Amino acid sequence: MLNSLKAFLHPQNKPEGYVYSSAKWVTILMVIGILLYTITDGWGTLVALSLAIALLIGRYLLAKQAAGDFLDMHQAKKGYAKTRNKDYLRFIKARGEQMLNDNKVLTKAAKEEIHDLLAYAEKYL
């Protein structure tokens, strides 16, 4: 039982996107909602599930924004390869640094990809 719980909390073969998953927090909020149901006549459950929905919406928005930013940076890299216009490289540099400063829920793979794009931009600037 304890090993199953450890495996759930720390999976080895988890798929990673650009931002961390919020599934654990949503599950915890659902359990809290279940526990609060009888104590608060359903109001505690309503609050806990509202927080879970807000968390899911926030994660969705962050993931969508990160995916769009990565798409823009990769398009800029292709644009530089075709035209040799250094504005593309300046865009990659500005967007990559902004993402690293603003988005604190980026996965390690996403940060590495940003660093690779920044290194590419620095190499040709």
Short mmCIF file of C-alpha atoms in Angstrom, two decimals:
data_model
loop_
_atom_site.label_atom_id
_atom_site.label_comp_id
_atom_site.label_asym_id
_atom_site.label_seq_id
_atom_site.Cartn_x
_atom_site.Cartn_y
_atom_site.Cartn_z
CA MET A 1 0.00 0.00 0.00
CA LEU A 2 2.77 2.44 0.92
CA ASN A 3 4.70 1.60 -2.25
CA SER A 4 1.59 2.26 -4.33
CA LEU A 5 1.21 5.66 -2.69
CA LYS A 6 4.87 6.48 -3.33
CA ALA A 7 4.53 5.39 -6.97
CA PHE A 8 1.48 7.65 -7.34
CA LEU A 9 3.22 10.67 -5.84
CA HIS A 10 6.50 10.21 -7.75
CA PRO A 11 5.81 8.52 -11.12
CA GLN A 12 8.87 7.51 -13.13
CA ASN A 13 7.47 7.58 -16.66
CA LYS A 14 5.36 10.73 -16.58
CA PRO A 15 4.83 12.66 -19.80
CA GLU A 16 6.04 16.24 -19.58
CA GLY A 17 4.68 19.24 -21.38
CA TYR A 18 5.85 22.81 -21.14
CA VAL A 19 4.32 23.43 -17.68
CA TYR A 20 4.01 21.27 -14.59
CA SER A 21 0.85 19.27 -14.01
CA SER A 22 -1.71 20.39 -11.47
CA ALA A 23 -3.33 16.96 -11.09
CA LYS A 24 -2.03 16.35 -7.57
CA TRP A 25 -3.37 19.67 -6.30
CA VAL A 26 -6.73 19.11 -7.97
CA THR A 27 -6.96 15.64 -6.42
CA ILE A 28 -6.12 17.04 -2.99
CA LEU A 29 -8.79 19.72 -3.38
CA MET A 30 -11.35 17.07 -4.38
CA VAL A 31 -10.53 15.00 -1.30
CA ILE A 32 -10.83 18.11 0.87
CA GLY A 33 -14.19 18.80 -0.76
CA ILE A 34 -15.37 15.30 0.08
CA LEU A 35 -14.27 15.66 3.68
CA LEU A 36 -15.91 19.07 4.04
CA TYR A 37 -19.24 17.98 2.60
CA THR A 38 -20.82 16.72 5.80
CA ILE A 39 -19.26 19.39 8.03
CA THR A 40 -20.33 22.41 5.96
CA ASP A 41 -23.53 21.09 4.31
CA GLY A 42 -21.91 21.27 0.89
CA TRP A 43 -20.54 24.82 1.03
CA GLY A 44 -17.00 23.66 1.77
CA THR A 45 -17.22 21.29 -1.16
CA LEU A 46 -18.36 24.12 -3.40
CA VAL A 47 -15.36 26.24 -2.37
CA ALA A 48 -12.86 23.38 -2.76
CA LEU A 49 -14.16 22.37 -6.19
CA SER A 50 -14.26 26.02 -7.30
CA LEU A 51 -10.59 26.31 -6.38
CA ALA A 52 -9.86 23.08 -8.29
CA ILE A 53 -11.60 24.44 -11.39
CA ALA A 54 -9.73 27.75 -11.10
CA LEU A 55 -6.46 25.81 -10.83
CA LEU A 56 -7.28 23.77 -13.94
CA ILE A 57 -8.19 26.89 -15.91
CA GLY A 58 -4.99 28.63 -14.81
CA ARG A 59 -2.85 25.68 -15.82
CA TYR A 60 -4.63 25.47 -19.18
CA LEU A 61 -3.97 29.16 -19.86
CA LEU A 62 -0.29 28.85 -18.90
CA ALA A 63 0.16 25.75 -21.08
CA LYS A 64 -1.56 27.43 -24.04
CA GLN A 65 0.57 30.57 -23.67
CA ALA A 66 3.80 28.55 -23.37
CA ALA A 67 2.95 26.45 -26.43
CA GLY A 68 2.24 29.60 -28.43
CA ASP A 69 5.48 31.22 -27.30
CA PHE A 70 7.52 28.15 -28.25
CA LEU A 71 5.79 28.03 -31.63
CA ASP A 72 6.61 31.71 -32.20
CA MET A 73 10.27 31.21 -31.25
CA HIS A 74 10.65 28.19 -33.54
CA GLN A 75 9.02 30.12 -36.39
CA ALA A 76 11.47 32.97 -35.75
CA LYS A 77 14.35 30.49 -35.92
CA LYS A 78 13.07 29.26 -39.30
CA GLY A 79 12.57 32.85 -40.43
CA TYR A 80 16.17 33.70 -39.57
CA ALA A 81 17.41 30.64 -41.43
CA LYS A 82 15.59 31.83 -44.57
CA THR A 83 16.19 35.59 -44.47
CA ARG A 84 19.19 36.16 -42.13
CA ASN A 85 17.23 39.06 -40.58
CA LYS A 86 18.62 39.60 -37.07
CA ASP A 87 15.25 40.85 -35.80
CA TYR A 88 14.21 37.20 -35.57
CA LEU A 89 17.13 36.50 -33.25
CA ARG A 90 16.33 39.55 -31.11
CA PHE A 91 12.75 38.29 -30.84
CA ILE A 92 13.93 34.83 -29.72
CA LYS A 93 16.20 36.41 -27.13
CA ALA A 94 13.54 38.76 -25.77
CA ARG A 95 10.77 36.14 -25.65
CA GLY A 96 12.99 33.44 -24.14
CA GLU A 97 14.27 35.70 -21.38
CA GLN A 98 10.74 36.92 -20.67
CA MET A 99 9.45 33.35 -20.39
CA LEU A 100 12.23 32.40 -17.98
CA ASN A 101 11.52 35.43 -15.79
CA ASP A 102 7.72 35.37 -15.86
CA ASN A 103 6.69 31.72 -16.00
CA LYS A 104 7.73 29.87 -12.84
CA VAL A 105 5.94 26.60 -13.68
CA LEU A 106 8.01 25.67 -16.73
CA THR A 107 9.30 22.11 -16.71
CA LYS A 108 12.99 21.30 -16.87
CA ALA A 109 12.64 20.21 -20.51
CA ALA A 110 10.97 23.51 -21.41
CA LYS A 111 13.73 25.51 -19.71
CA GLU A 112 16.37 23.49 -21.56
CA GLU A 113 14.61 24.16 -24.86
CA ILE A 114 14.55 27.89 -24.09
CA HIS A 115 18.25 27.83 -23.23
CA ASP A 116 18.97 26.04 -26.53
CA LEU A 117 17.03 28.69 -28.45
CA LEU A 118 18.81 31.47 -26.54
CA ALA A 119 22.18 29.90 -27.32
CA TYR A 120 21.21 29.74 -31.01
CA ALA A 121 20.25 33.42 -30.95
CA GLU A 122 23.45 34.46 -29.16
CA LYS A 123 25.56 32.44 -31.59
CA TYR A 124 24.35 34.42 -34.61
CA LEU A 125 23.82 37.86 -33.04
#
